[in-house]
Short mmCIF file of C-alpha atoms and ligand atoms in Angstrom, two decimals:
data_model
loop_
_atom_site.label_atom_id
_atom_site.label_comp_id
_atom_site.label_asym_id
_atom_site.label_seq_id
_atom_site.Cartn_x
_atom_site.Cartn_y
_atom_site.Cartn_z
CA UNK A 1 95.87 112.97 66.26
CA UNK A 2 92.79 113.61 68.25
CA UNK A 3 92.83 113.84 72.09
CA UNK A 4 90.75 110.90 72.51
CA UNK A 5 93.42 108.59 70.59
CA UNK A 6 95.91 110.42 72.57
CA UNK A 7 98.75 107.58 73.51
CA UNK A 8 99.20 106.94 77.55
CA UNK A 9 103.36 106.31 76.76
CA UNK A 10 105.10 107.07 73.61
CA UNK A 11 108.62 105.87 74.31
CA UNK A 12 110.75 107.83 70.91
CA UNK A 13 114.10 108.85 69.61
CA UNK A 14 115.71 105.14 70.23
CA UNK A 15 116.41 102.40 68.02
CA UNK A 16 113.85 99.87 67.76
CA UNK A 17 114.53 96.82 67.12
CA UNK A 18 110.46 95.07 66.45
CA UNK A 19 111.46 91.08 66.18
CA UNK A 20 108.63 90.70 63.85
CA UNK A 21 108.61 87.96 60.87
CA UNK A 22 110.48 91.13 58.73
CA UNK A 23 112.99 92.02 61.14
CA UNK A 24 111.65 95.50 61.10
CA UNK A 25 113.95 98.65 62.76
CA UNK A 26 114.03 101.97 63.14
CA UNK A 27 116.87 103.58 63.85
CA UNK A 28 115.00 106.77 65.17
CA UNK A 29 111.78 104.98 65.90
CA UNK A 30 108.78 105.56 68.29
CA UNK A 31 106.60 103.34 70.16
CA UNK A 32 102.96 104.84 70.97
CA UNK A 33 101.09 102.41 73.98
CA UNK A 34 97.33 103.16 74.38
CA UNK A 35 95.30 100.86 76.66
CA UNK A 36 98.22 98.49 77.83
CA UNK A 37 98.74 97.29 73.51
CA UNK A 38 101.00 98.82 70.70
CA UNK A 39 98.88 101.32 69.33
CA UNK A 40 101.80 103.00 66.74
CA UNK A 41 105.22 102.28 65.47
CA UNK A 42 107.45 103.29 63.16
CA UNK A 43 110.13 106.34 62.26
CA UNK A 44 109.54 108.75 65.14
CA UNK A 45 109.80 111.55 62.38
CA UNK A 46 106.33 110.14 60.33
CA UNK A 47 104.63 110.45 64.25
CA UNK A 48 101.23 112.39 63.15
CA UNK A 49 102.16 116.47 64.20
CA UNK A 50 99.49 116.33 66.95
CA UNK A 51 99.82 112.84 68.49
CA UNK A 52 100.01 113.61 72.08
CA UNK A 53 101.17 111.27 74.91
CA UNK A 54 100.56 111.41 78.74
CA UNK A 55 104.05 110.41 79.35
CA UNK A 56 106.90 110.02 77.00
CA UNK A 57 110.26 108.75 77.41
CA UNK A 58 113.47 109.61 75.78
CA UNK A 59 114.83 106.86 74.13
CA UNK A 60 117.66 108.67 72.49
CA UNK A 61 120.77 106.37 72.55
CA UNK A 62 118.76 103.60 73.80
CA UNK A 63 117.35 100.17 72.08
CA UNK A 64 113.85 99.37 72.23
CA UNK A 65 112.58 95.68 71.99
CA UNK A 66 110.06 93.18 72.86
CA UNK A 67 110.53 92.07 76.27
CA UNK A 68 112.06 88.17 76.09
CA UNK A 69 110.04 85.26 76.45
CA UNK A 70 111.30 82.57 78.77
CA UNK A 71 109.26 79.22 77.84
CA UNK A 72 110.63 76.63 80.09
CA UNK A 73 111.35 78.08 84.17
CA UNK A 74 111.14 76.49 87.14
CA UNK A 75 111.33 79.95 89.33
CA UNK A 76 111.44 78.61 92.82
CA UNK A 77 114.11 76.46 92.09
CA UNK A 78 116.15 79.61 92.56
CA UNK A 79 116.09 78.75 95.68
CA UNK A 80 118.58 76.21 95.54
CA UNK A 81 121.18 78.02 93.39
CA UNK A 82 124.20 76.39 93.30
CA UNK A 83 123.37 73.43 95.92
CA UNK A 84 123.74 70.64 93.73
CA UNK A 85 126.31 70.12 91.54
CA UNK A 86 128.40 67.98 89.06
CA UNK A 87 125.76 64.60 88.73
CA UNK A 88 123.92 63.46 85.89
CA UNK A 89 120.23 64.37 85.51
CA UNK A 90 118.96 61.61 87.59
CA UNK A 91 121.20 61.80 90.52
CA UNK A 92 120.74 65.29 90.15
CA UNK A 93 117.61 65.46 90.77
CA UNK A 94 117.40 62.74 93.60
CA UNK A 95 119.51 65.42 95.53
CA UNK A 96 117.18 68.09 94.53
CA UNK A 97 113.78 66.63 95.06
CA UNK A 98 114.76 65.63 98.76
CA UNK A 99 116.13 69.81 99.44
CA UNK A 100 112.51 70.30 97.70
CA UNK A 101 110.59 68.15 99.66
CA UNK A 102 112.24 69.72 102.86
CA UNK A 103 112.07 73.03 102.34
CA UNK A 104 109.26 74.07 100.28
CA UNK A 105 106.21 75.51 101.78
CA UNK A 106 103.76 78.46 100.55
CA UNK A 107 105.86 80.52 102.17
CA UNK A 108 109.11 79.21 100.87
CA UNK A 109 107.90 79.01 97.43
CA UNK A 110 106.45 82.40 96.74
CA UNK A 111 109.73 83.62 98.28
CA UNK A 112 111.55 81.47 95.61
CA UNK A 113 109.38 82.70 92.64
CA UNK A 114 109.96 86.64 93.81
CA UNK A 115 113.67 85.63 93.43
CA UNK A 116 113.47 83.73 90.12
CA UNK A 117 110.78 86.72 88.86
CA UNK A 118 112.77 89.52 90.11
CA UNK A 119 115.97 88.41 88.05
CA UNK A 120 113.62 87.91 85.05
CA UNK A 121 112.25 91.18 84.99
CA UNK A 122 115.71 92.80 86.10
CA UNK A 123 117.14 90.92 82.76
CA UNK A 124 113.86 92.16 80.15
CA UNK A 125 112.16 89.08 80.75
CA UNK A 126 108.92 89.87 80.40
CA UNK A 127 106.64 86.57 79.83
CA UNK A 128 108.02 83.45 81.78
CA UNK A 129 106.09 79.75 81.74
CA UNK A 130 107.13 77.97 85.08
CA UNK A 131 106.44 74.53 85.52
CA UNK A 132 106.43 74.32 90.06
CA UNK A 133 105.10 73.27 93.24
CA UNK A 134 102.31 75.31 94.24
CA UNK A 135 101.35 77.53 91.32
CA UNK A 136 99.11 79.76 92.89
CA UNK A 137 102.27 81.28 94.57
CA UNK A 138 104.00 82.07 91.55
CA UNK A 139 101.00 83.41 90.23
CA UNK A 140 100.37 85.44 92.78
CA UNK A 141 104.12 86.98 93.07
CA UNK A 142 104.09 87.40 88.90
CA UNK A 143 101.09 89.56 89.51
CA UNK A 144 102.78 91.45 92.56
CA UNK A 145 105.95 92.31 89.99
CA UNK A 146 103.50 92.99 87.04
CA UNK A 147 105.46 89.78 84.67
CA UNK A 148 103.65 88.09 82.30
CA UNK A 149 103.50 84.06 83.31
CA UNK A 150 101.79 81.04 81.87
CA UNK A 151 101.84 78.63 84.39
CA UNK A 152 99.38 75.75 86.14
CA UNK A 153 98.99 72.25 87.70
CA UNK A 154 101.28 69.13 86.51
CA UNK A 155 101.00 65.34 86.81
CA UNK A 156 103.58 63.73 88.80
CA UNK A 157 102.94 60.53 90.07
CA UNK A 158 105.51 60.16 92.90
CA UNK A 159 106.04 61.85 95.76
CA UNK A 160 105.89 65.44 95.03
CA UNK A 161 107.61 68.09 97.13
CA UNK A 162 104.06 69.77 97.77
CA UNK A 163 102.85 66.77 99.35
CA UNK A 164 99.63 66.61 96.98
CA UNK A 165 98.24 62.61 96.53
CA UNK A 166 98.76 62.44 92.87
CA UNK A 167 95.35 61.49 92.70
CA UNK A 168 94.63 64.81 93.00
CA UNK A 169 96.64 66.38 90.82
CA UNK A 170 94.03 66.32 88.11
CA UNK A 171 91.49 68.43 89.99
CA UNK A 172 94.28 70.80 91.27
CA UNK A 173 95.14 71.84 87.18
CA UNK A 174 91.48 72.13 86.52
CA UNK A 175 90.84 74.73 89.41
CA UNK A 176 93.82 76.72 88.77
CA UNK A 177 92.60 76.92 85.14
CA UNK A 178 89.18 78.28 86.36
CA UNK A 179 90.66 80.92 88.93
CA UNK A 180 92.94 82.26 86.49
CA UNK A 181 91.42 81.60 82.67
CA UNK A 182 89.86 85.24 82.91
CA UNK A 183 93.60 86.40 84.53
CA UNK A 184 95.38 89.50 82.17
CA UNK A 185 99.01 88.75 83.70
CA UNK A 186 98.84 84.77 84.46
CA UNK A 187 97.84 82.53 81.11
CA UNK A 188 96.80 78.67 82.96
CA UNK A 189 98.31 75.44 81.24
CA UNK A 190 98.25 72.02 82.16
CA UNK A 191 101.45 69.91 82.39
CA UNK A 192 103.07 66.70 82.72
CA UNK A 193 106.01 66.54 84.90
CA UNK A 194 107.21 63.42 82.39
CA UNK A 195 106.73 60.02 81.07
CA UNK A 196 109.12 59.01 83.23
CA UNK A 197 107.82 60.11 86.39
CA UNK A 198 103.90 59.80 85.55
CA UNK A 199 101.72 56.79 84.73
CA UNK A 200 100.03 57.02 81.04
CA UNK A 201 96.93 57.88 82.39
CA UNK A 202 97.43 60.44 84.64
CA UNK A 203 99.16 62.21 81.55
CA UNK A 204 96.85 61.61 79.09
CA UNK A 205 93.86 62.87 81.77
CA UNK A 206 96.00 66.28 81.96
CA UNK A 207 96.42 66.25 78.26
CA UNK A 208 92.58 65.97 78.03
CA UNK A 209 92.38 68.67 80.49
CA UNK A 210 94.13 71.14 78.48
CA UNK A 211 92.47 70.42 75.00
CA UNK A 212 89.07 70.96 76.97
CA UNK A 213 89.78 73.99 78.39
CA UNK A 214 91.93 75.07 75.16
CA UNK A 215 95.25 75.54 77.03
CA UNK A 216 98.88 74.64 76.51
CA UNK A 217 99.89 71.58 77.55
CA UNK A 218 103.86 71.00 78.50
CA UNK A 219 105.88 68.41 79.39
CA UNK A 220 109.58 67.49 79.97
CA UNK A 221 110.38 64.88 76.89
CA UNK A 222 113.26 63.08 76.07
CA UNK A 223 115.66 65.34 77.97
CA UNK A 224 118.24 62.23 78.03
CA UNK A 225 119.41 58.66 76.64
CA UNK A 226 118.27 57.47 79.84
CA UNK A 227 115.02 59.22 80.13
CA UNK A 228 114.51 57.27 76.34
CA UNK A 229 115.44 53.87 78.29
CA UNK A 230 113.61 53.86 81.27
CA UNK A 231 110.19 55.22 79.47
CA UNK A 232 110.72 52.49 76.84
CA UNK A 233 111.07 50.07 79.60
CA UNK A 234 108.23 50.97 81.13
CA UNK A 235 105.67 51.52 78.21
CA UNK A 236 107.08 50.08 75.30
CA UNK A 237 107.99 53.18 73.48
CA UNK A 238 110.37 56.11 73.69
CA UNK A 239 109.49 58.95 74.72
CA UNK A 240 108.11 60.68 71.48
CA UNK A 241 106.46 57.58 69.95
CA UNK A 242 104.84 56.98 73.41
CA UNK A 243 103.16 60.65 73.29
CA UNK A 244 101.86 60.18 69.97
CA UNK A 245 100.52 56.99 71.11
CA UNK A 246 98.60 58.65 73.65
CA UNK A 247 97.57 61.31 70.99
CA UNK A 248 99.18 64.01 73.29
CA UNK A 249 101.72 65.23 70.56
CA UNK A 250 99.73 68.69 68.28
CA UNK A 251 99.71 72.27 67.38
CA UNK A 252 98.99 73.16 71.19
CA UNK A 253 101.45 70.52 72.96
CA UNK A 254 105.16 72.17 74.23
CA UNK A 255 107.63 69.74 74.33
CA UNK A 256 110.90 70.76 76.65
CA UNK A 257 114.20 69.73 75.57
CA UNK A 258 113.63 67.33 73.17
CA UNK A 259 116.76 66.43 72.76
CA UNK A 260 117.30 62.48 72.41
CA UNK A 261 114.98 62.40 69.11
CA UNK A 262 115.84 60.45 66.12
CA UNK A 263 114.55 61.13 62.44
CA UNK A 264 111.34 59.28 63.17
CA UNK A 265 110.38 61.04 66.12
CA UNK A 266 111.87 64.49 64.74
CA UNK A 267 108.82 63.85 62.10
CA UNK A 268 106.72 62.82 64.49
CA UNK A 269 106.81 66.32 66.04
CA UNK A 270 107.08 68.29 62.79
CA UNK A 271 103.91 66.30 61.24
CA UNK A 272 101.86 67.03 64.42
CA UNK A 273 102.75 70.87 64.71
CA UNK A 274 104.50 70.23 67.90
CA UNK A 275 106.49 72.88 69.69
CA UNK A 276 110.06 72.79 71.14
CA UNK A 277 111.39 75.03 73.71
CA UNK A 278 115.12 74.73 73.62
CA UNK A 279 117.58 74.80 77.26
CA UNK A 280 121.50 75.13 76.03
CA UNK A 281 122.80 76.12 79.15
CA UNK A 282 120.61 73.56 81.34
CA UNK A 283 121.42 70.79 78.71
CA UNK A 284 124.99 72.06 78.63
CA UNK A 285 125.74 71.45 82.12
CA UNK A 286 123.86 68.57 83.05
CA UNK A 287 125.61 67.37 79.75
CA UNK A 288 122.35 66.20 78.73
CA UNK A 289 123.06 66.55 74.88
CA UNK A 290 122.55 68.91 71.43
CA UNK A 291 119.17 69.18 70.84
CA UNK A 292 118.59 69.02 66.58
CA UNK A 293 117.11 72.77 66.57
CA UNK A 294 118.11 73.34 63.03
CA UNK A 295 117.01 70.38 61.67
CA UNK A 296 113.88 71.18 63.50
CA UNK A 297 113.60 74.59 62.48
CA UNK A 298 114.30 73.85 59.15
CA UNK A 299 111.22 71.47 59.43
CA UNK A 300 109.12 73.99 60.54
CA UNK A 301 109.09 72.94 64.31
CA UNK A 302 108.26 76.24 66.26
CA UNK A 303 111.06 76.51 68.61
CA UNK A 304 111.15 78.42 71.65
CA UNK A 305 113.79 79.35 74.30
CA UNK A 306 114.07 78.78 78.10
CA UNK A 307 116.57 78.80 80.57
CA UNK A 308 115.24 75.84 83.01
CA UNK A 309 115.74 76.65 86.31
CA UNK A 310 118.66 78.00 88.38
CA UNK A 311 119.79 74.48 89.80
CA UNK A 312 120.69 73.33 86.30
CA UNK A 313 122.04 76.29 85.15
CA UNK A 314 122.91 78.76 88.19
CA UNK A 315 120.89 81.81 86.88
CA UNK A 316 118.05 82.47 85.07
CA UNK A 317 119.58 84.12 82.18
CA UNK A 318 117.84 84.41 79.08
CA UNK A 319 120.55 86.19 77.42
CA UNK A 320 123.30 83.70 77.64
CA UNK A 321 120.59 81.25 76.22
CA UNK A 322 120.00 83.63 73.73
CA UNK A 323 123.76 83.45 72.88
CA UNK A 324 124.62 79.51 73.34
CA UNK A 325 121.58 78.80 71.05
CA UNK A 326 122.80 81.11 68.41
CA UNK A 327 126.61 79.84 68.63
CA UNK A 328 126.55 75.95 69.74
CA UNK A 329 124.84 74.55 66.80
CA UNK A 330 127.18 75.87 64.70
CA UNK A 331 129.86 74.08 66.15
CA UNK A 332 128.36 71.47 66.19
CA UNK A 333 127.64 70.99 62.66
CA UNK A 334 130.80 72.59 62.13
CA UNK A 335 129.04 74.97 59.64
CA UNK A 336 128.47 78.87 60.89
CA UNK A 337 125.07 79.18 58.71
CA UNK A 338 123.48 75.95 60.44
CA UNK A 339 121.53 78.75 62.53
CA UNK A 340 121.11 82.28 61.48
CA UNK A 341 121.08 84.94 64.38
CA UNK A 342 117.75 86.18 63.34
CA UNK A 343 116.57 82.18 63.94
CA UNK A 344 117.92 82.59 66.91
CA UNK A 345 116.81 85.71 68.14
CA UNK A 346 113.11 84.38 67.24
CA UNK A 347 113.53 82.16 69.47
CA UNK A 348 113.66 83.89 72.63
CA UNK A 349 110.97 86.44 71.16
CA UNK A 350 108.27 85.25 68.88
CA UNK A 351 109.36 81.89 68.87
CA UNK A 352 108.78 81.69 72.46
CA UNK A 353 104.85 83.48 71.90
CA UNK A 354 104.49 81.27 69.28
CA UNK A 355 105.39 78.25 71.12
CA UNK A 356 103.18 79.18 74.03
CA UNK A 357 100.16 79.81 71.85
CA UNK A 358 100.72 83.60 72.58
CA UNK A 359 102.17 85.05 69.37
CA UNK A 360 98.97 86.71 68.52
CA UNK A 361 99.78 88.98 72.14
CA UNK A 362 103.47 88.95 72.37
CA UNK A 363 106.72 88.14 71.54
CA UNK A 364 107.35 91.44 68.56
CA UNK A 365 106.76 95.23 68.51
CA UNK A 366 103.76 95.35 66.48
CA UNK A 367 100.49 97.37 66.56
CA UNK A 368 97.86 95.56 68.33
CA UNK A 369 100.38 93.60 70.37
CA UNK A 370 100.29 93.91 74.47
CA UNK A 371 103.38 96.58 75.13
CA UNK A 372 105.68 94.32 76.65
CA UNK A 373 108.91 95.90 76.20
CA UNK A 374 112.46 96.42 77.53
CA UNK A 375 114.74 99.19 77.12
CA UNK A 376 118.99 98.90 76.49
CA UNK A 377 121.50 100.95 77.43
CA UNK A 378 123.51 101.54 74.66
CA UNK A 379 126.24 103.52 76.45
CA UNK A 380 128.49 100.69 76.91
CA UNK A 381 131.74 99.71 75.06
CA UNK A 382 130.00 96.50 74.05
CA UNK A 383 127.22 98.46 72.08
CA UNK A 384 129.44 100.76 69.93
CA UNK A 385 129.71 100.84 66.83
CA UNK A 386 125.97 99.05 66.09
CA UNK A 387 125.53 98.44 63.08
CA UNK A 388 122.41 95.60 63.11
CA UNK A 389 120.22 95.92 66.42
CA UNK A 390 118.95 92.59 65.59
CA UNK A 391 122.39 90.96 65.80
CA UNK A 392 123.84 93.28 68.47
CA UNK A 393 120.50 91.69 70.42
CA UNK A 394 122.14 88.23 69.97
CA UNK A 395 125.93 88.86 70.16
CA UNK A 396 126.41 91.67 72.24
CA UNK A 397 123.94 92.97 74.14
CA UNK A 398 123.59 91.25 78.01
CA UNK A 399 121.18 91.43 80.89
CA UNK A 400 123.05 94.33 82.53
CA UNK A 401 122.44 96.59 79.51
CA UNK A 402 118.23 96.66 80.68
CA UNK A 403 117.47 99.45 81.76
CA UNK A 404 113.31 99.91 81.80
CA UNK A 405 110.97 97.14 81.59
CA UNK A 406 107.36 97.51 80.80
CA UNK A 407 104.82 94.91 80.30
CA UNK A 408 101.05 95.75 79.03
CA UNK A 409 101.97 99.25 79.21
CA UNK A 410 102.80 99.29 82.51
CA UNK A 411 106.61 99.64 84.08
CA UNK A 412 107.99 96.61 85.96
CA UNK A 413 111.64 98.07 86.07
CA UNK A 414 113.17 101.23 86.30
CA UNK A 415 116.27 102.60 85.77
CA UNK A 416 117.29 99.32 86.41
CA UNK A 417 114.88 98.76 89.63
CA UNK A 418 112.28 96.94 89.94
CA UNK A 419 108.77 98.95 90.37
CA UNK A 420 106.56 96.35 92.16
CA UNK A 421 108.61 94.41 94.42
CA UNK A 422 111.29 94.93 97.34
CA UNK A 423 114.42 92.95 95.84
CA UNK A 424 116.66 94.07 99.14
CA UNK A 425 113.51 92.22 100.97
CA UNK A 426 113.74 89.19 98.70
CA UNK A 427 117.64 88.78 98.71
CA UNK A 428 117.34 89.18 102.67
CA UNK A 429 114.99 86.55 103.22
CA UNK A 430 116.62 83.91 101.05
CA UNK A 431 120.03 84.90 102.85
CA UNK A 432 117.99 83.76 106.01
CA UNK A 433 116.99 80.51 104.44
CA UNK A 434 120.34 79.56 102.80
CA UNK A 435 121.26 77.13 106.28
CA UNK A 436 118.45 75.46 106.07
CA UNK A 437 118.78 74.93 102.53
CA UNK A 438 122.75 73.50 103.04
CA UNK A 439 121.34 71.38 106.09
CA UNK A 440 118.00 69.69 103.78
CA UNK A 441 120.86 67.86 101.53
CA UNK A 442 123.16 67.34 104.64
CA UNK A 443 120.44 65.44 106.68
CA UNK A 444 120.68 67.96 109.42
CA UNK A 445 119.91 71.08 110.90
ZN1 ZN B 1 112.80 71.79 83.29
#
């Protein structure tokens, strides 16, 4: 290999696991990185003789992977760990909106998204969409940490917790999209809160905003029975039928949750090449129901995962996801092939990308893609013997097994630290705000 193709990382010797369509591995692979992408993979032994690298790691007795993609965060929320528990959605998030509304700031907020961000990356998280108050703070800590994060202005006509009129909501999304459509680390979307807590034409103004500008668009749907109700009440139509009303249903729309869907709607998504992205442990514990991901997989609904935020599920943990969306639907059919663990180890990989409109960047180890990667320990009880790193990625393997975290090249953690941000900082300053956090729900101080 010439000098001037020379790779700036080679990362070698380690399983690789690439999460592409194949399920391609290695189990002595290499990874070359040149210019932040995947420049060359495959069997470390087939590397050309002279390919030289300006740094290379030893991946011997290590996994290599795509970082995970978490499509459905609300980051700040971390925050408020643990505050509000045992109550339906509704009541739930009565409680939560008023510790929002009290607490939140700038300030409060980008301390919030350094938290949720820090146990992201700490976990091999390594793209994140959050849906949040003040955006430009989570953009601006994502950058700080180096994380992927597709993320932007939303429609919600009540009372928000950032005190923005909704009126101008609209204009918010649209600058956010202009300061950041050039951005390498920070993707803009535009969102709806919900059809539950916006008016039909603020959504289908943000809707519009996003097809101009050729972003996402995302949007809480049909996340409960009552959700279904009180939208149905209000506009005539459930929550699916009403989006495809509004024409706000297509290839670029990311629906989250989607779980109270019957046949009709469930085609009404598949026909329009409408996305999923798919909460088990939120919808577990706010008992919100089984969302139909194999029927909709097997209907060719791209499916992504997401692990909400940490009020509605504690942590942030893409792994247990990972593991509660390979194992629930099973029981629930009461069939173990109603979801294989390659489905469901797409889905918090590629499925994710693809979900997002980003498969053609992330979401596999494949040449040309951006080098987001993460790095497990296999030294662990848990990891021996291995005989399928795809399945050991769904089954076994767990957040405390990442080791080194790079995305675009370019290392967010090492040796299990982060690179970019103070996390002894971070967990300090929320330790300071915890009081005031108790006191926001208690009506004192
Ligand atoms: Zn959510």
């Amino acid at each position: 290999m010439a000098a001037s193709s020379a790779f700036d990382l080679l990362i070698t010797g380690g399983i690789v696991a690439c999460c592409d369509e194949k399920g391609t591995a290695h189990a002595k692979g290499a990874v070359g990185i040149k210019d932040g992408r995947i420049a060359w993979v495959g069997d470390a032994e087939k590397l050309p003789a002279d390919a030289a690298a300006a740094a290379t790691v030893d991946a011997a007795g290590k996994l290599l992977a795509p970082g995970l993609v978490n499509a459905h965060c609300h980051l700040a929320d971390s925050l408020f760990r643990g505050l509000v528990e045992d109550l339906e959605l509704e009541d739930w998030l009565q409680v939560l909106w008023r510790a929002e509304g009290t607490i939140l700031n700038e300030e409060t907020n980008l301390l919030g998204a350094r938290l949720g961000l820090a146990e992201l990356a700490l976990s091999g998280v390594t793209t994140v969409l959050d849906m949040f108050w003040f955006p430009e703070t989570a953009a601006q800590a994502t950058k700080k940490i180096g994380l992927r994060m597709m993320t932007g202005g939303f429609a919600f006509d009540l009372d928000g917790a950032d005190g923005m009129p909704a009126a101008d909501r609209l204009k918010h999304a649209e600058a956010f999209i202009e300061r950041y459509k050039d951005d390498e680390l920070v993707t803009p979307n535009a969102m709806v809160h919900g059809a539950y807590t916006s008016g039909t034409a603020s959504m289908k103004a943000m809707h519009e905003l996003a097809q101009a500008h050729g972003c996402n668009f995302h949007i809480h749907a049909a996340e409960t029975r009552k959700e279904n109700e009180t939208v149905l009440a209000q506009h005539g139509a459930r929550v699916v039928p009403l989006l495809e009303k509004l024409g706000m249903l297509g290839p670029d729309t990311l629906l989250a949750h989607a779980i109270h869907l019957d046949d009709a709607d469930l085609k009404m998504v598949a026909d329009s090449g409408t996305a999923v992205v798919h909460n088990p442990v939120s919808n577990l514990k706010l008992g919100s129901g089984f969302a139909r991901v194999p029927e909709m997989l097997a209907r060719g609904i791209p499916v992504g995962l997401g692990t909400d935020g940490a009020v509605s599920g504690n942590d942030i943990d893409m792994w247990l996801a990972l593991r509660l969306a390979a194992t629930m639907h099973r029981a629930v059919a009461n069939k173990a092939g109603a979801l294989s663990s390659k489905e469901a180890l797409r889905m918090a990989t590629l499925g994710s990308a693809q979900a997002m409109g980003m498969a053609a960047e992330i979401g596999s180890i494949e040449t040309g893609k951006r080098a987001d990667l993460m790095l497990l320990d296999l030294e662990r009880p848990h990891a021996v013997p291995l005989f399928d790193p795809h399945s050991h990625l769904v089954y076994s393997a767990c957040k405390g097994d990442v080791e080194d975290v790079w995305v675009g090249g370019r290392p967010v953690v090492a040796k299990g630290q982060l690179v970019n941000d103070d996390l002894g900082e971070i967990l300090e300053q929320t330790r300071r705000l915890q009081p005031q956090v108790l006191a926001s729900i208690n009506g004192g101080d």
